[in-house]
mmCIF file of C-alpha atoms and ligand atoms in Angstrom:
data_model
loop_
_atom_site.group_PDB
_atom_site.id
_atom_site.type_symbol
_atom_site.label_atom_id
_atom_site.label_comp_id
_atom_site.label_asym_id
_atom_site.label_seq_id
_atom_site.Cartn_x
_atom_site.Cartn_y
_atom_site.Cartn_z
ATOM 1 C CA MET A 1 18.501 34.840 9.562
ATOM 2 C CA GLN A 2 17.327 38.131 8.060
ATOM 3 C CA ARG A 3 14.129 39.184 9.703
ATOM 4 C CA ALA A 4 11.374 41.575 8.803
ATOM 5 C CA ASN A 5 9.980 44.042 11.366
ATOM 6 C CA LEU A 6 9.493 41.830 14.427
ATOM 7 C CA THR A 7 10.577 42.324 17.996
ATOM 8 C CA THR A 8 10.940 39.790 20.785
ATOM 9 C CA ASP A 9 7.975 41.280 22.641
ATOM 10 C CA LEU A 10 4.506 39.994 21.961
ATOM 11 C CA SER A 11 2.005 42.701 21.193
ATOM 12 C CA PRO A 12 -1.187 42.661 23.273
ATOM 13 C CA ASP A 13 -2.985 41.326 20.199
ATOM 14 C CA GLN A 14 -0.538 38.448 19.771
ATOM 15 C CA SER A 15 -0.865 37.547 23.455
ATOM 16 C CA THR A 16 -4.634 37.511 23.177
ATOM 17 C CA GLN A 17 -4.552 35.378 20.033
ATOM 18 C CA LEU A 18 -2.304 32.851 21.739
ATOM 19 C CA SER A 19 -4.401 32.618 24.861
ATOM 20 C CA ASP A 20 -7.861 32.794 23.243
ATOM 21 C CA LEU A 21 -7.469 31.185 19.804
ATOM 22 C CA GLY A 22 -4.385 29.083 20.584
ATOM 23 C CA ILE A 23 -2.231 30.349 17.706
ATOM 24 C CA VAL A 24 -0.321 33.373 16.583
ATOM 25 C CA ILE A 25 0.928 33.952 13.050
ATOM 26 C CA LEU A 26 4.335 35.612 12.614
ATOM 27 C CA SER A 27 4.274 36.844 9.019
ATOM 28 C CA GLY A 28 7.525 37.396 7.166
ATOM 29 C CA LEU A 29 9.721 35.997 9.939
ATOM 30 C CA MET A 30 11.977 34.132 7.513
ATOM 31 C CA SER A 31 13.717 35.886 4.657
ATOM 32 C CA ALA A 32 13.429 34.327 1.197
ATOM 33 C CA ALA A 33 17.136 33.481 1.402
ATOM 34 C CA PHE A 34 16.783 31.637 4.704
ATOM 35 C CA CYS A 35 13.734 29.746 3.436
ATOM 36 C CA GLY A 36 15.783 28.768 0.393
ATOM 37 C CA ARG A 37 18.650 27.466 2.570
ATOM 38 C CA LEU A 38 16.258 25.377 4.622
ATOM 39 C CA ARG A 39 14.561 24.028 1.502
ATOM 40 C CA SER A 40 17.906 23.043 -0.055
ATOM 41 C CA ARG A 41 19.045 21.343 3.144
ATOM 42 C CA ILE A 42 15.826 19.371 3.340
ATOM 43 C CA ALA A 43 16.083 18.307 -0.303
ATOM 44 C CA ARG A 44 19.682 17.105 0.290
ATOM 45 C CA LEU A 45 18.656 15.190 3.405
ATOM 46 C CA HIS A 46 15.919 13.389 1.479
ATOM 47 C CA GLU A 47 18.464 12.418 -1.172
ATOM 48 C CA LEU A 48 20.769 11.078 1.531
ATOM 49 C CA GLU A 49 18.196 9.309 3.684
ATOM 50 C CA GLY A 50 15.832 7.980 1.021
ATOM 51 C CA GLU A 51 13.349 5.517 2.493
ATOM 52 C CA ARG A 52 14.825 5.821 5.987
ATOM 53 C CA ALA A 53 13.780 9.481 6.211
ATOM 54 C CA GLY A 54 11.805 10.184 9.368
ATOM 55 C CA ALA A 55 12.562 6.789 10.901
ATOM 56 C CA GLU A 56 13.990 8.279 14.129
ATOM 57 C CA PHE A 57 10.381 9.320 14.782
ATOM 58 C CA LYS A 58 7.587 8.006 12.590
ATOM 59 C CA GLN A 59 6.777 7.798 8.923
ATOM 60 C CA GLU A 60 3.392 8.874 7.579
ATOM 61 C CA PRO A 61 1.659 7.633 4.403
ATOM 62 C CA GLY A 62 1.384 10.329 1.708
ATOM 63 C CA CYS A 63 4.129 12.420 3.309
ATOM 64 C CA LEU A 64 7.851 12.709 3.481
ATOM 65 C CA ARG A 65 9.114 13.296 6.985
ATOM 66 C CA LEU A 66 12.544 14.064 8.417
ATOM 67 C CA ALA A 67 13.378 13.834 12.106
ATOM 68 C CA ASN A 68 16.236 14.797 14.433
ATOM 69 C CA LEU A 69 17.084 17.883 12.371
ATOM 70 C CA VAL A 70 19.279 19.578 15.006
ATOM 71 C CA ALA A 71 21.859 16.922 14.111
ATOM 72 C CA LYS A 72 21.600 17.595 10.390
ATOM 73 C CA GLY A 73 22.506 21.197 9.544
ATOM 74 C CA GLU A 74 23.801 24.288 11.305
ATOM 75 C CA GLU A 75 20.928 26.451 10.014
ATOM 76 C CA PHE A 76 18.532 24.522 12.237
ATOM 77 C CA ALA A 77 20.107 26.110 15.355
ATOM 78 C CA GLU A 78 18.701 29.426 14.107
ATOM 79 C CA VAL A 79 15.264 27.861 13.912
ATOM 80 C CA ILE A 80 15.144 26.399 17.410
ATOM 81 C CA GLY A 81 16.737 29.434 19.070
ATOM 82 C CA CYS A 82 14.771 32.164 17.282
ATOM 83 C CA PRO A 83 14.003 34.820 19.961
ATOM 84 C CA GLU A 84 10.695 36.005 18.478
ATOM 85 C CA VAL A 85 9.369 32.459 18.431
ATOM 86 C CA LEU A 86 10.740 31.544 21.857
ATOM 87 C CA ALA A 87 8.974 34.594 23.323
ATOM 88 C CA CYS A 88 5.663 33.095 22.145
ATOM 89 C CA VAL A 89 6.552 29.591 23.350
ATOM 90 C CA LEU A 90 7.403 30.965 26.804
ATOM 91 C CA LYS A 91 4.049 32.701 26.885
ATOM 92 C CA VAL A 92 2.317 29.342 26.359
ATOM 93 C CA LEU A 93 4.487 27.069 28.509
ATOM 94 C CA GLY A 94 5.939 29.339 31.189
ATOM 95 C CA PRO A 95 9.647 29.840 31.904
ATOM 96 C CA ALA A 96 10.901 26.218 32.013
ATOM 97 C CA ILE A 97 11.004 24.928 28.447
ATOM 98 C CA LYS A 98 13.087 22.679 26.213
ATOM 99 C CA LEU A 99 13.040 21.548 22.615
ATOM 100 C CA SER A 100 11.018 18.370 22.255
ATOM 101 C CA SER A 101 11.894 17.647 18.607
ATOM 102 C CA LEU A 102 12.755 19.253 15.290
ATOM 103 C CA ASN A 103 11.153 17.572 12.283
ATOM 104 C CA ALA A 104 10.053 18.394 8.748
ATOM 105 C CA ARG A 105 6.898 17.296 6.986
ATOM 106 C CA THR A 106 6.234 17.438 3.274
ATOM 107 C CA ALA A 107 2.649 16.829 2.218
ATOM 108 C CA LEU A 108 2.959 15.165 -1.186
ATOM 109 C CA PRO A 109 0.351 15.588 -3.944
ATOM 110 C CA GLY A 110 -2.575 13.378 -2.940
ATOM 111 C CA CYS A 111 -1.563 13.313 0.744
ATOM 112 C CA PRO A 112 -4.689 12.576 2.817
ATOM 113 C CA SER A 113 -6.028 14.708 5.621
ATOM 114 C CA GLN A 114 -4.829 14.027 9.168
ATOM 115 C CA PRO A 115 -7.362 13.521 11.955
ATOM 116 C CA LEU A 116 -7.728 16.392 14.378
ATOM 117 C CA HIS A 117 -5.279 15.740 17.181
ATOM 118 C CA ALA A 118 -3.291 17.362 19.988
ATOM 119 C CA ASP A 119 0.445 16.750 19.748
ATOM 120 C CA MET A 120 1.727 13.918 22.018
ATOM 121 C CA GLY A 121 -1.948 13.227 22.852
ATOM 122 C CA ALA A 122 -1.350 15.909 25.477
ATOM 123 C CA VAL A 123 -4.006 17.242 27.824
ATOM 124 C CA VAL A 124 -3.440 20.323 29.948
ATOM 125 C CA ASP A 125 -2.480 19.366 33.538
ATOM 126 C CA PRO A 126 -2.678 21.217 36.882
ATOM 127 C CA GLN A 127 0.591 23.024 36.066
ATOM 128 C CA GLY A 128 -0.853 24.273 32.773
ATOM 129 C CA TYR A 129 -0.039 23.733 29.100
ATOM 130 C CA TRP A 130 2.939 21.526 28.380
ATOM 131 C CA VAL A 131 3.332 21.315 24.580
ATOM 132 C CA CYS A 132 3.796 24.103 22.036
ATOM 133 C CA ASN A 133 4.531 23.654 18.342
ATOM 134 C CA THR A 134 5.910 26.097 15.804
ATOM 135 C CA VAL A 135 5.340 25.602 12.105
ATOM 136 C CA TRP A 136 7.902 27.116 9.752
ATOM 137 C CA MET A 137 6.277 27.372 6.334
ATOM 138 C CA LEU A 138 8.816 26.778 3.573
ATOM 139 C CA ASP A 139 6.114 26.880 0.892
ATOM 140 C CA ASP A 140 2.939 28.909 0.640
ATOM 141 C CA PHE A 141 0.100 27.254 2.555
ATOM 142 C CA THR A 142 -3.044 27.527 0.403
ATOM 143 C CA SER A 143 -6.604 26.321 0.818
ATOM 144 C CA ASP A 144 -5.927 23.234 -1.296
ATOM 145 C CA ASN A 145 -2.292 22.200 -0.788
ATOM 146 C CA GLY A 146 -2.533 20.664 2.684
ATOM 147 C CA ALA A 147 -2.681 23.696 4.986
ATOM 148 C CA ILE A 148 -3.259 23.020 8.697
ATOM 149 C CA ARG A 149 -6.790 23.263 10.066
ATOM 150 C CA TYR A 150 -7.477 24.035 13.721
ATOM 151 C CA VAL A 151 -10.431 24.514 16.014
ATOM 152 C CA PRO A 152 -10.028 27.915 17.704
ATOM 153 C CA GLY A 153 -10.048 27.782 21.500
ATOM 154 C CA SER A 154 -9.983 23.964 21.701
ATOM 155 C CA HIS A 155 -6.699 24.039 23.686
ATOM 156 C CA ARG A 156 -8.785 25.278 26.633
ATOM 157 C CA TRP A 157 -11.238 22.374 26.627
ATOM 158 C CA GLY A 158 -9.008 19.835 28.413
ATOM 159 C CA GLN A 159 -10.137 17.080 26.042
ATOM 160 C CA LEU A 160 -8.711 15.165 23.110
ATOM 161 C CA PRO A 161 -10.600 15.116 19.816
ATOM 162 C CA GLN A 162 -10.539 11.306 19.667
ATOM 163 C CA ASP A 163 -12.385 11.212 23.016
ATOM 164 C CA SER A 164 -14.926 13.869 22.078
ATOM 165 C CA LEU A 165 -15.703 13.525 18.357
ATOM 166 C CA ASN A 166 -17.349 10.651 16.496
ATOM 167 C CA ASP A 167 -14.921 11.128 13.640
ATOM 168 C CA PRO A 168 -11.815 13.292 14.217
ATOM 169 C CA SER A 169 -11.029 12.965 10.486
ATOM 170 C CA ALA A 170 -14.258 14.660 9.437
ATOM 171 C CA PRO A 171 -14.483 18.401 8.855
ATOM 172 C CA HIS A 172 -15.259 20.240 12.117
ATOM 173 C CA ARG A 173 -17.914 22.937 11.936
ATOM 174 C CA ASP A 174 -15.672 25.509 13.659
ATOM 175 C CA GLU A 175 -12.387 24.666 11.971
ATOM 176 C CA VAL A 176 -10.208 27.384 10.448
ATOM 177 C CA LEU A 177 -7.491 26.885 7.847
ATOM 178 C CA ILE A 178 -4.050 28.446 8.355
ATOM 179 C CA THR A 179 -2.935 29.844 5.012
ATOM 180 C CA GLY A 180 -0.080 32.210 4.272
ATOM 181 C CA PRO A 181 3.060 32.754 2.240
ATOM 182 C CA ALA A 182 6.349 30.913 2.601
ATOM 183 C CA GLY A 183 8.421 32.604 5.299
ATOM 184 C CA THR A 184 5.545 32.646 7.799
ATOM 185 C CA VAL A 185 5.957 30.982 11.197
ATOM 186 C CA VAL A 186 2.931 29.865 13.190
ATOM 187 C CA VAL A 187 3.189 29.337 16.935
ATOM 188 C CA MET A 188 0.510 26.976 18.108
ATOM 189 C CA ASN A 189 -0.465 25.848 21.572
ATOM 190 C CA ALA A 190 -0.157 22.143 20.705
ATOM 191 C CA HIS A 191 -3.123 21.176 22.897
ATOM 192 C CA LEU A 192 -5.137 22.888 20.173
ATOM 193 C CA TRP A 193 -7.087 20.438 18.014
ATOM 194 C CA HIS A 194 -5.393 20.613 14.627
ATOM 195 C CA GLY A 195 -4.182 18.573 11.663
ATOM 196 C CA GLY A 196 -2.802 18.819 8.135
ATOM 197 C CA THR A 197 -5.464 18.744 5.411
ATOM 198 C CA ALA A 198 -5.357 16.865 2.109
ATOM 199 C CA ASN A 199 -3.032 18.119 -0.581
ATOM 200 C CA ARG A 200 -5.227 18.356 -3.680
ATOM 201 C CA THR A 201 -2.597 20.036 -5.859
ATOM 202 C CA ALA A 202 0.174 18.695 -8.079
ATOM 203 C CA ALA A 203 2.935 20.219 -5.929
ATOM 204 C CA SER A 204 4.223 19.242 -2.516
ATOM 205 C CA ARG A 205 4.384 21.635 0.421
ATOM 206 C CA THR A 206 6.885 21.534 3.255
ATOM 207 C CA ALA A 207 7.037 22.848 6.807
ATOM 208 C CA ILE A 208 9.493 22.425 9.657
ATOM 209 C CA HIS A 209 8.073 21.760 13.109
ATOM 210 C CA ALA A 210 10.138 23.054 16.017
ATOM 211 C CA PHE A 211 8.276 21.459 18.883
ATOM 212 C CA TYR A 212 8.798 22.499 22.535
ATOM 213 C CA CYS A 213 7.610 21.142 25.857
ATOM 214 C CA ARG A 214 7.712 22.011 29.519
ATOM 215 C CA SER A 215 10.887 20.872 31.289
ATOM 216 C CA ASP A 216 9.093 18.378 33.535
ATOM 217 C CA LYS A 217 7.790 16.354 30.551
ATOM 218 C CA PRO A 218 9.585 13.926 28.230
ATOM 219 C CA GLN A 219 10.954 15.118 24.908
ATOM 220 C CA GLN A 220 9.365 13.605 21.831
ATOM 221 C CA GLN A 221 12.892 12.739 20.688
ATOM 222 C CA HIS A 222 15.582 12.503 23.378
ATOM 223 C CA GLN A 223 18.113 14.940 21.997
ATOM 224 C CA LYS A 224 21.030 13.728 24.106
ATOM 225 C CA THR A 225 20.722 10.230 22.651
ATOM 226 C CA LEU A 226 20.140 11.369 19.095
ATOM 227 C CA LEU A 227 22.710 14.143 18.639
ATOM 228 C CA PRO A 228 26.215 12.972 17.707
ATOM 229 C CA ALA A 229 28.932 13.993 20.209
ATOM 230 C CA ALA A 230 30.569 16.336 17.675
ATOM 231 C CA VAL A 231 27.309 18.234 17.206
ATOM 232 C CA GLN A 232 26.773 18.449 20.968
ATOM 233 C CA ARG A 233 30.297 19.838 21.483
ATOM 234 C CA GLY A 234 29.680 22.648 18.985
ATOM 235 C CA LEU A 235 26.561 23.980 20.707
ATOM 236 C CA SER A 236 26.432 27.186 22.760
ATOM 237 C CA PRO A 237 25.491 26.925 26.475
ATOM 238 C CA GLU A 238 22.092 28.444 25.620
ATOM 239 C CA LEU A 239 21.375 25.799 23.006
ATOM 240 C CA ARG A 240 22.607 23.000 25.290
ATOM 241 C CA ALA A 241 20.119 24.211 27.887
ATOM 242 C CA LEU A 242 17.314 24.450 25.313
ATOM 243 C CA LEU A 243 18.050 20.882 24.221
ATOM 244 C CA ALA A 244 18.250 19.723 27.869
ATOM 245 C CA LEU A 245 21.601 18.047 27.217
ATOM 246 C CA ASP A 246 22.803 18.462 30.808
ATOM 247 C CA ASP A 247 19.527 17.774 32.585
ATOM 248 C CA PRO A 248 19.366 14.474 34.553
ATOM 249 C CA LEU A 249 15.577 14.803 34.932
ATOM 250 C CA ASN A 250 15.253 14.904 31.150
ATOM 251 C CA ASP A 251 17.303 11.691 30.869
ATOM 252 C CA GLU A 252 15.031 9.970 33.382
ATOM 253 C CA LEU A 253 11.900 11.178 31.611
ATOM 254 C CA ALA A 254 13.199 9.744 28.340
ATOM 255 C CA HIS A 255 12.357 6.259 29.663
ATOM 256 C CA SER A 256 8.700 7.073 30.275
ATOM 257 C CA LYS A 257 6.282 5.225 28.058
ATOM 258 C CA ILE A 258 3.905 8.091 27.208
ATOM 259 C CA ARG A 259 2.765 8.399 23.609
ATOM 260 C CA ARG A 260 4.997 10.508 21.397
ATOM 261 C CA SER A 261 2.532 11.300 18.601
ATOM 262 C CA GLY A 262 -0.999 12.650 18.665
ATOM 263 C CA PHE A 263 -2.232 10.245 15.992
ATOM 264 C CA LEU A 264 0.530 8.117 14.441
ATOM 265 C CA VAL A 265 1.145 4.724 16.014
HETATM 266 O O1 AKG B 1 0.859 19.837 8.224
HETATM 267 C C1 AKG B 1 1.754 20.054 9.004
HETATM 268 O O2 AKG B 1 2.838 20.486 8.650
HETATM 269 C C2 AKG B 1 1.525 19.760 10.467
HETATM 270 C C3 AKG B 1 0.790 18.497 10.607
HETATM 271 C C4 AKG B 1 0.613 18.044 12.018
HETATM 272 O O3 AKG B 1 -0.182 18.594 12.737
HETATM 273 C C5 AKG B 1 1.377 16.914 12.507
HETATM 274 O O4 AKG B 1 2.109 16.254 11.738
HETATM 275 O O5 AKG B 1 1.254 16.600 13.735
#
């Protein structure tokens, strides 16, 4: 991946944004060429998968989703292993992390707003934060094409929006919209109250979600079960570790019945 002017160290400002607001925006992380490769791969996968797309996880009305992307293109290894992004994820989750899932979401024209939610319905526990999402914008996010809204600082409240708000789908008085050009990556403490907004334009907009969790929690999608053997054999030791492919605890946790989505049933 060609990268613009970023290092693997977080600046003091980025650290503060992550801990206080719950997000940090990495502008220009993806080159136009890399964005284009990801977009083409996603378009091909939708052609191949048709109505089954996203079925390994969940489908969502008004959207096209794809799941289990590590299995579906070598460029996705660059996404999940990106050092600049992992530095931010480690800052949120601490040193023991793994990939939880790699999905894509396309908000189609007319796609409705999501309720505010925390991913996995996760609440911070005595060991700290345990979910962190990264949003790879393959299209510009604008104020009317379904950009993500979030409530700054809500990751620190230890509460879920559905337990605290009368209507998590309603606008929140403190919400902020994440807008920016294609090529931007947003790292988000996934306990943060957030959700995609309605797409009121005639064009769709797509993002990839590389979602991470702490090693002592279940993956959203158990990578060892989902990745074909040939894909697993081709992975570096670092990526095998990130995917928790040789981790008996991860295999045990895969059987736990905790919810896997913050709002989809
Ligand atoms: O709009 C997006 O790409 C992210 C939406 C979101 O928060 C989710 O699907 O959980």
